[in-house]
Coordinates of C-alpha atoms and ligand atoms in Angstrom, one line a residue:
X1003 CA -6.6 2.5 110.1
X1004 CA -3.6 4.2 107.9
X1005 CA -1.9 2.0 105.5
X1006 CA 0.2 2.5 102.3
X1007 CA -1.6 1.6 99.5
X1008 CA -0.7 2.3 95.6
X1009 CA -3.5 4.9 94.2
X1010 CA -4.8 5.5 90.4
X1011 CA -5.4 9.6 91.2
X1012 CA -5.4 9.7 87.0
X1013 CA -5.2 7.3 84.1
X1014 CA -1.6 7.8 82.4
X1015 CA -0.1 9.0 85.4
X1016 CA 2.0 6.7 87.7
X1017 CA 0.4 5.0 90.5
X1018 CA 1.0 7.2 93.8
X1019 CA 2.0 4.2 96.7
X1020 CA 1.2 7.0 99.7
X1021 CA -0.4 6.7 103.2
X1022 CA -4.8 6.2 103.2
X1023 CA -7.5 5.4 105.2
X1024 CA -9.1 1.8 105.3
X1025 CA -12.1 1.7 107.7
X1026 CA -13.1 -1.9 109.3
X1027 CA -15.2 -3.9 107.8
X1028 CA -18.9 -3.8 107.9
X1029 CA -21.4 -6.7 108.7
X1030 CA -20.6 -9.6 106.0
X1031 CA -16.9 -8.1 105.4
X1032 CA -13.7 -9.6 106.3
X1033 CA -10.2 -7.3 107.0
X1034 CA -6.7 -9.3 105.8
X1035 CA -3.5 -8.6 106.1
X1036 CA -2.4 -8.6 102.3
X1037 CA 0.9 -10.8 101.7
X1038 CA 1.5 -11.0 98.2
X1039 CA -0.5 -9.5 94.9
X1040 CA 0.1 -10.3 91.6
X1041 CA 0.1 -7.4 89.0
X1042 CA -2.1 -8.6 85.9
X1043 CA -2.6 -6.6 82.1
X1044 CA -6.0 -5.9 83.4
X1045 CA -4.3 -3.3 86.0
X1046 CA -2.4 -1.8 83.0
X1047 CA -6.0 -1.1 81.2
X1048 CA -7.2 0.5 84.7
X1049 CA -4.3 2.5 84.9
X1050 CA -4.7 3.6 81.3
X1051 CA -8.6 4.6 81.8
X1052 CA -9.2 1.7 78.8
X1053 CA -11.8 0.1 80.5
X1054 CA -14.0 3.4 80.9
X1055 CA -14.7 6.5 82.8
X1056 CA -14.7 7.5 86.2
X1057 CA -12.9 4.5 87.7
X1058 CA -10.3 6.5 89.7
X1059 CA -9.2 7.5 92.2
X1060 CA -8.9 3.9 92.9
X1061 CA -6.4 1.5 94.5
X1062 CA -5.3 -1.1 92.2
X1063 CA -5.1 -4.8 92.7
X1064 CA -7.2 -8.0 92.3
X1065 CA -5.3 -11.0 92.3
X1066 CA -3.3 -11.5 95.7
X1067 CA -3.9 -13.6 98.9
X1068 CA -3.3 -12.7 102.6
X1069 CA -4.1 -13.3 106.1
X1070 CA -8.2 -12.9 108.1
X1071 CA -7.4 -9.9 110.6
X1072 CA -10.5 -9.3 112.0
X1073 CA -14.2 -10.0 110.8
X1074 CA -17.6 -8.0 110.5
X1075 CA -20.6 -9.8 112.0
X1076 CA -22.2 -12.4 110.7
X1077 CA -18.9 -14.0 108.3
X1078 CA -18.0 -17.3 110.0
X1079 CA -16.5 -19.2 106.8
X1080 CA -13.4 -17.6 107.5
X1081 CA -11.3 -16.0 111.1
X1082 CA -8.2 -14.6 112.0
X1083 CA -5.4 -15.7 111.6
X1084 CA -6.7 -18.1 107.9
X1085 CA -5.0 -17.6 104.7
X1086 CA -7.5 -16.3 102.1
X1087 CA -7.0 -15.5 98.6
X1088 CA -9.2 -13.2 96.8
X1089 CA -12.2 -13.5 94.4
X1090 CA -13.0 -10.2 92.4
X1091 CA -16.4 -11.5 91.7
X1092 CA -17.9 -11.9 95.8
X1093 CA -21.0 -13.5 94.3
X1094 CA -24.3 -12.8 96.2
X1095 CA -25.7 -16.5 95.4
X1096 CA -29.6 -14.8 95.3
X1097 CA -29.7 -13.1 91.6
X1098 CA -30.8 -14.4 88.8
X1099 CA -27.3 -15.4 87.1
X1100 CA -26.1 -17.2 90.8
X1101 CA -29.5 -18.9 91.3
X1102 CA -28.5 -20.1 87.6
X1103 CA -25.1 -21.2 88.6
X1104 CA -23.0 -19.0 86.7
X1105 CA -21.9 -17.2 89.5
X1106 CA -19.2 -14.8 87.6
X1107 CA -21.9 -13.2 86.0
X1108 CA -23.2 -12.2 89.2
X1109 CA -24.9 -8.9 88.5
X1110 CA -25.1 -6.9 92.0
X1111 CA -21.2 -8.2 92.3
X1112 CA -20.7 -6.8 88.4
X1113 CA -22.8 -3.5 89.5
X1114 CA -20.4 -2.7 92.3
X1115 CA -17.4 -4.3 90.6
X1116 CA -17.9 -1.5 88.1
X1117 CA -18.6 1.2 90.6
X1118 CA -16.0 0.3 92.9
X1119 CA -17.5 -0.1 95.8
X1120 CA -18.1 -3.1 98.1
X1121 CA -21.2 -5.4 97.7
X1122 CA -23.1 -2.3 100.0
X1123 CA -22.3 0.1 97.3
X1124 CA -20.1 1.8 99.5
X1125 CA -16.6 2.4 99.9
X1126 CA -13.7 1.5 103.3
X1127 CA -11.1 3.4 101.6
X1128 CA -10.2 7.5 102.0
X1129 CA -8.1 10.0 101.4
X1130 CA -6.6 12.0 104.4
X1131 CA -9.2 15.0 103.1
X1132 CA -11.8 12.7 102.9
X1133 CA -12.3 11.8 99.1
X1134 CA -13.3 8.8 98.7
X1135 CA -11.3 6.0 96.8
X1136 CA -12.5 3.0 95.4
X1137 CA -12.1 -0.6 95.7
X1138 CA -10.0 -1.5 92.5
X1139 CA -12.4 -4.7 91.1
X1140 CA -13.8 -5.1 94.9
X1141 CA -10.6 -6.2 95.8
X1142 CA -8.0 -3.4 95.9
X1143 CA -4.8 -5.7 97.3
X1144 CA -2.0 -3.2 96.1
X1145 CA -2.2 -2.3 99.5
X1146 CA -1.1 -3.5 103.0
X1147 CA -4.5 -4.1 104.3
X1148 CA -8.1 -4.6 102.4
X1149 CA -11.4 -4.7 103.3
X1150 CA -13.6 -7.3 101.1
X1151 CA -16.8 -8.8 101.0
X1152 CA -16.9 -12.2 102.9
X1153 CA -18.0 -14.4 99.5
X1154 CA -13.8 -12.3 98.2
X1155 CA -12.0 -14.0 100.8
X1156 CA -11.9 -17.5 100.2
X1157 CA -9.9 -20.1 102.4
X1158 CA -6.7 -21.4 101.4
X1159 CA -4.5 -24.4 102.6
X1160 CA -1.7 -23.3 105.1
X1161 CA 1.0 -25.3 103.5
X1162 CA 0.7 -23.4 99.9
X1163 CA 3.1 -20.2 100.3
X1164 CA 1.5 -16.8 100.1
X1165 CA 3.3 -15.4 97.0
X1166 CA 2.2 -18.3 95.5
X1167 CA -1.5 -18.1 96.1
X1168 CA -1.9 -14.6 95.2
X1169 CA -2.0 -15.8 91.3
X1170 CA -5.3 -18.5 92.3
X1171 CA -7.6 -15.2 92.4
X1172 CA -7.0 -13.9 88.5
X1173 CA -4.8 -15.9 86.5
X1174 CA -5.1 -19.6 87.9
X1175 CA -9.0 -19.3 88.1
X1176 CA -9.2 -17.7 84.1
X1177 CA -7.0 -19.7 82.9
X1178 CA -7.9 -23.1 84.5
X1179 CA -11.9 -22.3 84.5
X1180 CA -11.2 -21.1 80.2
X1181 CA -10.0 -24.7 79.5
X1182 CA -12.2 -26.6 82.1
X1183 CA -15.4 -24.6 82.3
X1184 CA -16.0 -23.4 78.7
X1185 CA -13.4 -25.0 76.7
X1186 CA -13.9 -28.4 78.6
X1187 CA -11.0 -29.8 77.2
X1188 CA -10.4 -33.5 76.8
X1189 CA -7.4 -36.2 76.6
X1190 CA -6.0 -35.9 73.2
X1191 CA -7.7 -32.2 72.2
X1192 CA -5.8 -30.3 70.2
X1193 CA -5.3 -26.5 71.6
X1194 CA -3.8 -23.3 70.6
X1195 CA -3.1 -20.8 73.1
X1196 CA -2.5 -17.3 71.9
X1197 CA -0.8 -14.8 74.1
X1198 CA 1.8 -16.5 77.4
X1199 CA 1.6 -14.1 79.9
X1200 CA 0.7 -14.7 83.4
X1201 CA -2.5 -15.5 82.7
X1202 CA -2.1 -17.3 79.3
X1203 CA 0.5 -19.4 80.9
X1204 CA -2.3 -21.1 83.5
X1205 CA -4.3 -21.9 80.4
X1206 CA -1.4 -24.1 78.9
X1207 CA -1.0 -25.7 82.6
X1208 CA -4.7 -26.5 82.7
X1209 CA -4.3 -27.9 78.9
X1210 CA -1.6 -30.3 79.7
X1211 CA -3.4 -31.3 83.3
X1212 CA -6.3 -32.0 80.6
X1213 CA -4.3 -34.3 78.6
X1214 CA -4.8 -32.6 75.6
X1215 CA -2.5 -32.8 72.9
X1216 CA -0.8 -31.0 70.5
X1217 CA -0.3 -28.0 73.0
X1218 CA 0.6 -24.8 70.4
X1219 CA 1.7 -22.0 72.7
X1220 CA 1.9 -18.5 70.5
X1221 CA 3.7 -15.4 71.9
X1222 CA 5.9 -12.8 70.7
X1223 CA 8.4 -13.4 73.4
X1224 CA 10.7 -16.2 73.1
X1225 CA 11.5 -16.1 77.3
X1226 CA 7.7 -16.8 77.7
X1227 CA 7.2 -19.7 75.3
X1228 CA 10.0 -21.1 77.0
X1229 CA 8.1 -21.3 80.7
X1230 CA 5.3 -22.2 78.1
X1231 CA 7.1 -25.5 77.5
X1232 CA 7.6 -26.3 80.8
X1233 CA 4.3 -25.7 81.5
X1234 CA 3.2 -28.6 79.1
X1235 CA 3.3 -26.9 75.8
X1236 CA 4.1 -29.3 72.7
X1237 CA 4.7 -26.7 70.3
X1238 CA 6.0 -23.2 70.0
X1239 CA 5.1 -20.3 67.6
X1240 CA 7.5 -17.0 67.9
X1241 CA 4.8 -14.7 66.8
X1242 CA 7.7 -12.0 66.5
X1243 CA 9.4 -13.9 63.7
X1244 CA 7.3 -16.9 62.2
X1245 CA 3.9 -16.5 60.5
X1246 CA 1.7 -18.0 63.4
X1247 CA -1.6 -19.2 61.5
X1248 CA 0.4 -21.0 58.9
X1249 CA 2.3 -22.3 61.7
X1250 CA -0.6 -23.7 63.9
X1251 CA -2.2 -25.4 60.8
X1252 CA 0.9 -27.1 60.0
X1253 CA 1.7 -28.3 63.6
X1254 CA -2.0 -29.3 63.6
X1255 CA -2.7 -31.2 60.8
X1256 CA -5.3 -28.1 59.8
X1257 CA -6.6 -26.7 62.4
X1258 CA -7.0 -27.3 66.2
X1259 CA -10.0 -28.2 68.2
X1260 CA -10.0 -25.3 70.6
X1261 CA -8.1 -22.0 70.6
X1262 CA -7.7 -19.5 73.7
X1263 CA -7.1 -16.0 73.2
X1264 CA -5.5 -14.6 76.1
X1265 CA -4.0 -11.2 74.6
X1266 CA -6.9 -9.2 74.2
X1267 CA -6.6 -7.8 70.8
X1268 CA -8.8 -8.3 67.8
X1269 CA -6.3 -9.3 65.6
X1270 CA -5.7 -12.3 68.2
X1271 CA -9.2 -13.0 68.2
X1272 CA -9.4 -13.0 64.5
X1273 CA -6.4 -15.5 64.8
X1274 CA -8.1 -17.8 67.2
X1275 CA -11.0 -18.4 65.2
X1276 CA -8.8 -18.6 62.3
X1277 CA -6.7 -21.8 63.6
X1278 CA -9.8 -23.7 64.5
X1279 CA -10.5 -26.9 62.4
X1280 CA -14.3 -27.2 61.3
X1281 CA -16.9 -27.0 64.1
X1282 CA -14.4 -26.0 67.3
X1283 CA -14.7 -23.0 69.6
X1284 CA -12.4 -20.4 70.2
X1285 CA -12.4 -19.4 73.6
X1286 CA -11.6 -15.3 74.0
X1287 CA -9.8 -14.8 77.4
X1288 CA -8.6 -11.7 76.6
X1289 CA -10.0 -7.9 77.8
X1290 CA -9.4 -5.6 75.2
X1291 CA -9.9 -1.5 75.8
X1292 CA -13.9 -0.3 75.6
X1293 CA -14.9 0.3 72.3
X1294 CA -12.2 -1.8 70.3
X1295 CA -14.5 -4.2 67.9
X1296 CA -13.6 -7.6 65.9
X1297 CA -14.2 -8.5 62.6
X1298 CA -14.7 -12.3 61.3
X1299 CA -15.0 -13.8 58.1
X1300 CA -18.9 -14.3 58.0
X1301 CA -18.5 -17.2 55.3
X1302 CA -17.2 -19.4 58.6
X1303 CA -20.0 -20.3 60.9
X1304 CA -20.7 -22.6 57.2
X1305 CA -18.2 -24.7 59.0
X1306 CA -20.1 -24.9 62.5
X1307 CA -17.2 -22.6 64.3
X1308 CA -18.0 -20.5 67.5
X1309 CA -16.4 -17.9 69.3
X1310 CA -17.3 -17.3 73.0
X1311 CA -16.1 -15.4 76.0
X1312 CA -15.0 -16.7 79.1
X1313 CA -14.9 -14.0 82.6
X1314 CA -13.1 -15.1 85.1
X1315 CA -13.0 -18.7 84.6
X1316 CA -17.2 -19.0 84.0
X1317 CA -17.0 -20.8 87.3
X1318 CA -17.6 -20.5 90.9
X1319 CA -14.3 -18.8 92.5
X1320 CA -15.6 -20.1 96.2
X1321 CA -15.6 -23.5 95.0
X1322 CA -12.9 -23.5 92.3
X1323 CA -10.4 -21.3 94.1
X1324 CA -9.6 -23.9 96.8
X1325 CA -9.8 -26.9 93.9
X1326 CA -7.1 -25.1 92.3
X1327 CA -5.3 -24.5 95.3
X1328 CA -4.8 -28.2 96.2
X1329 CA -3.6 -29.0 92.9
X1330 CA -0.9 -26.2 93.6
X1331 CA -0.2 -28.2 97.4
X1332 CA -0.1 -31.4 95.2
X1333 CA 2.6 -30.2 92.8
X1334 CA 0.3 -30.9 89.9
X1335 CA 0.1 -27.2 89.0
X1336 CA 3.9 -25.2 89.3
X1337 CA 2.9 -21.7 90.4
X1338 CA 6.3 -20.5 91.3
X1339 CA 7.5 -21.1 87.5
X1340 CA 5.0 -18.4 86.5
X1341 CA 6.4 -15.3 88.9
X1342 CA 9.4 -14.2 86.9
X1343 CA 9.8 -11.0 89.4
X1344 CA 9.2 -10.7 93.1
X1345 CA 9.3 -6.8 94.1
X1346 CA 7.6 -4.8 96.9
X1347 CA 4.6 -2.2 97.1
X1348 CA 7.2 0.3 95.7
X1349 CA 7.9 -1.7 92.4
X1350 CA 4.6 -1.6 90.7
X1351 CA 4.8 1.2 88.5
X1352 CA 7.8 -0.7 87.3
X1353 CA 5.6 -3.8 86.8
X1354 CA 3.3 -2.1 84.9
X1355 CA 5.3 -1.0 82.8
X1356 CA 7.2 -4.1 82.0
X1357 CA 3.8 -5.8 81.2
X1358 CA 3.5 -3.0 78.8
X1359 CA 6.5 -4.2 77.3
X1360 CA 5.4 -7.0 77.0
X1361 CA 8.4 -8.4 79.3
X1362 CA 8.3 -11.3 81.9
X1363 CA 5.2 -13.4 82.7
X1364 CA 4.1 -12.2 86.3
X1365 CA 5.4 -9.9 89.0
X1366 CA 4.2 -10.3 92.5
X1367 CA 4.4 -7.9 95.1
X1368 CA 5.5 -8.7 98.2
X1369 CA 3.7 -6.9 101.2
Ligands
APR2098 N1 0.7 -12.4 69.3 C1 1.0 -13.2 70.2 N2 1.2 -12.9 71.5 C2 1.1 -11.6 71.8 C3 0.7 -10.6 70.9 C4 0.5 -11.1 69.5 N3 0.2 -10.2 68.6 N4 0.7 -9.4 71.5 C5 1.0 -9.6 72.8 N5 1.2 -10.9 73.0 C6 1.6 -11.6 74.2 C7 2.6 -10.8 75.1 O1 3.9 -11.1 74.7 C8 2.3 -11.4 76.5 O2 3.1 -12.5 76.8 O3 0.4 -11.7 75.0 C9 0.8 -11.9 76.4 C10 -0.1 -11.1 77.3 O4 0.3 -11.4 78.6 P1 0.4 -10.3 79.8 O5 0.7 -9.0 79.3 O6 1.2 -10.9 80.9 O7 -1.2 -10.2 80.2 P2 -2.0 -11.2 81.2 O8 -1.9 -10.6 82.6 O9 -1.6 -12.6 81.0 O10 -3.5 -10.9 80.7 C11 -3.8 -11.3 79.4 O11 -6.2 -11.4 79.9 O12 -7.2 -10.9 81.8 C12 -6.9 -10.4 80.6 O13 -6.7 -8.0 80.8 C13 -6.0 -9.2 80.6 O14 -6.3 -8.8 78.3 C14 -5.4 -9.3 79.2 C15 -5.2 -10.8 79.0
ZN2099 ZN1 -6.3 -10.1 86.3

C-alpha cells in the first residue's frame, strides 16, 4: 500500500514526509493504523547520523500507538480493530538474554534493531524506484501505517486515548522501568533526576508513584521543572542559573540515594554520580552520540558508588507496557501533562528541532 511517511534520505537534512510503499505483513507481523507518535531526542540523534553509519534512508518513529488492521499468520494475541502501542525491542523469548529474562537485551531484536529491518532481517518499506527503507528502531510510526513484528504491537485498554498511549512505548516504559526495574526505588528514597524532557519527566512520575522522597528534578528549562513539580517533584534545580551539585547536596542533606540521568551527556553522567551519597547507584538513562566517553573520579568506588545503564526500562515491554497503561486509565500516571505540543505528520521537522532547543517536553503527532 502507498502511505505518507516522514523519511531520513540523509543525516542533517530535514526529514522528507512524501508518499512510500509499505508491503503487508509477513507470517508473525501485524499491520496498524498509526494514531499518534511521540517524537523523542533519540529521533534527533537518528536524524543527526549520531548513533552510527548507514542507518538511512529510514523512516523515523518508535514511540506511538495505533489501531490492528490486518494480521500475518500465525499472530492471534492481537486482531483488527485492537489498540496497540508499540515496543522497539519485539523480543524473540528463545535467546540467551530472553531465556534469562532480560528481554530488552534481546540480541536477534538488537541485531535487526540496528539493521533496520524486521525480526526476518528484511524490510516492508520502499521507495517508488524500489530502494529499500528501513524500519526506524523496528517500529518506524512517523508514518500513517506500519508493519511490526507481533511481540511490537502490544494490546492496550480502549478507554486510554491514543495520543496518550503513544508515549507507553519510549518514555513511560524508560522512565518507569529506570526507577522500578534497576533503580527499584522505595518509600522515602531520596532521588535526583537530571534532565526533564519527555522521557525524564516519566522518571519523576514513577519516583513520586514510588513514594520516594526528596524528589530533586534538574533541568535547564524553568517551563519543564515546572510540569516536573506537578509530576511529584519536591525540589527544583535551574541548571541554567544555580550551581546544581551544590544544590542537590544541600537539598539532600549530602547526597541522594539514587540519581537518573536522562540527558545523555557525560557531563550529566559525571553529575549523577557526583550527587550520590556513599554506596548509591546512579542510573544513566541517557543515549549519548557513538564515541562520546565519560570520565569519573576513580578515588569514588572507595565509597561503594555504582553507575549502571538502563535500555528501555530493563524490563519486559509485553508485560510492562499494559501495567503502565492501566495506571494511565487509573489516573495514577498524568500522561496528557507531558505532551506540550500536538501537531500532525507535517510538523516533525519542527519537533525536532524544538527538542534541539531544548524547548517543550513532548510533541505528539497526530496521524
Ligand atoms: N543539565 C540539565 N538538564 C539538561 C542539560 C544540562 N546540562 N542539558 C539538557 N538538559 C535537559 C533539556 O532541557 C531537556 O529538558 O535535558 C532534557 C532532555 O530532554 P529531551 O530533549 O526532551 O529528551 P528525551 O526525549 O527526554 O530523551 C532524553 O533519553 O532516550 C534518551 O536519546 C534520549 O538521550 C536522550 C534522553
Ligand atoms: Zn525514545
Amino acid at each position: 500500500m502507498r502511505i505518507r511517511a516522514a523519511v531520513l534520505h540523509r543525516p542533517g537534512q530535514p526529514l522528507s514526509v512524501e508518499e512510500v510503499e509499505l508491503d503487508g505483513p509477513k507470517a508473525g507481523e501485524v499491520l496498524v493504523r498509526v494514531a499518534a507518535a511521540g517524537v523523542c531526542h533519540s529521533d534527533v540523534h537518528l536524524a543527526d547520523g549520531a548513533l552510527g553509519e548507514g542507518r538511512w534512508p529510514m523512516v523515523l518513529g518508535h514511540e506511538g500507538a495505533g489501531i490492528v488492521e490486518a494480521v500475518g499468520d500465525g499472530v492471534t494475541h492481537v486482531a483488527p480493530g485492537d489498540p496497540v502501542g508499540f515496543s522497539f525491542v519485539p523480543s524473540c523469548r528463545a535467546c540467551p538474554a530472553c531465556l534469562a529474562g532480560r528481554f530488552n537485551m534481546c540480541a536477534p531484536a538488537g541485531e535487526n534493531g540496528a539493521r533496520g529491518t524486521l525480526m526476518d532481517g528484511t524490510s516492508r518499506l520502499h521507495l517508488a524506484d524500489g530502494t529499500v527503507l528501513q524500519h526506524g528502531l523496528m517500529t518506524a510510526c512517523f508514518a500513517e501505517h506500519t508493519v511490526v513484528d507481533a511481540h511490537g504491537a502490544v494490546p492496550l485498554p480502549r478507554e486510554l486515548p491514543l495520543w496518550q498511549a503513544a508515549l507507553l512505548g519510549c518514555g513511560v516504559m524508560t522512565g518507569f522501568g529506570a526507577v522500578r526495574n534497576v533503580g527499584r526505588v522505595g518509600p522515602g528514597d531520596s532521588v535526583c533526576v537530571i534532565g526533564c524532557g519527555g522521557v525524564g519527566l516519566q522518571v519523576v512520575a514513577a519516583a513520586a508513584l514510588a513514594g520516594a522522597d526528596p524528589i530533586i528534578a534538574v533541568d535547564r528549562d524553568p517551563a519543564k521543572l515546572e510540569i516536573a513539580r506537578r509530576r511529584g517533584a519536591t525540589h527544583t534545580v535551574d541548571a541554567s542559573r544555580e550551581e546544581p551539585l551544590e544544590r542537590v547536596r544541600e537539598q539532600s542533606g549530602g547526597g541522594v540515594d539514587h540519581a537518573f540521568e536522562v540527558v545523555g551527556r557525560p557531563e550529566t553522567m559525571r553529575m549523577a554520580w557526583e550527587v550520590l551519597r556513599p554506596a548509591a547507584t546512579a542510573v544513566v538513562v541517557g543515549l549519548a552520540p557513538a564515541g562520546v566517553e565519560v570520565s569519573l573520579p576513580a578515588i569514588d568506588f572507595l565509597s561503594d558508588k555504582g553507575i549502571r545503564g538502563s535500555y528501555y526500562g530493563s524490563g519486559d515491554p509485553a508485560a510492562d507496557l499494559p501495567q503502565l497503561a492501566q495506571l494511565a486509565v487509573s489516573g495514577a500516571l498524568d500522561l496528557a501533562e507531558v505532551v506540550t505540543h500536538v501537531t500532525g505528520l507535517d510538523g516533525v521537522n519542527d519537533a525536532l528541532e524544538r527538542l534541539r532547543r531544548g524547548e517543550g517536553a513532548r510533541t505528539v503527532l497526530v496521524l
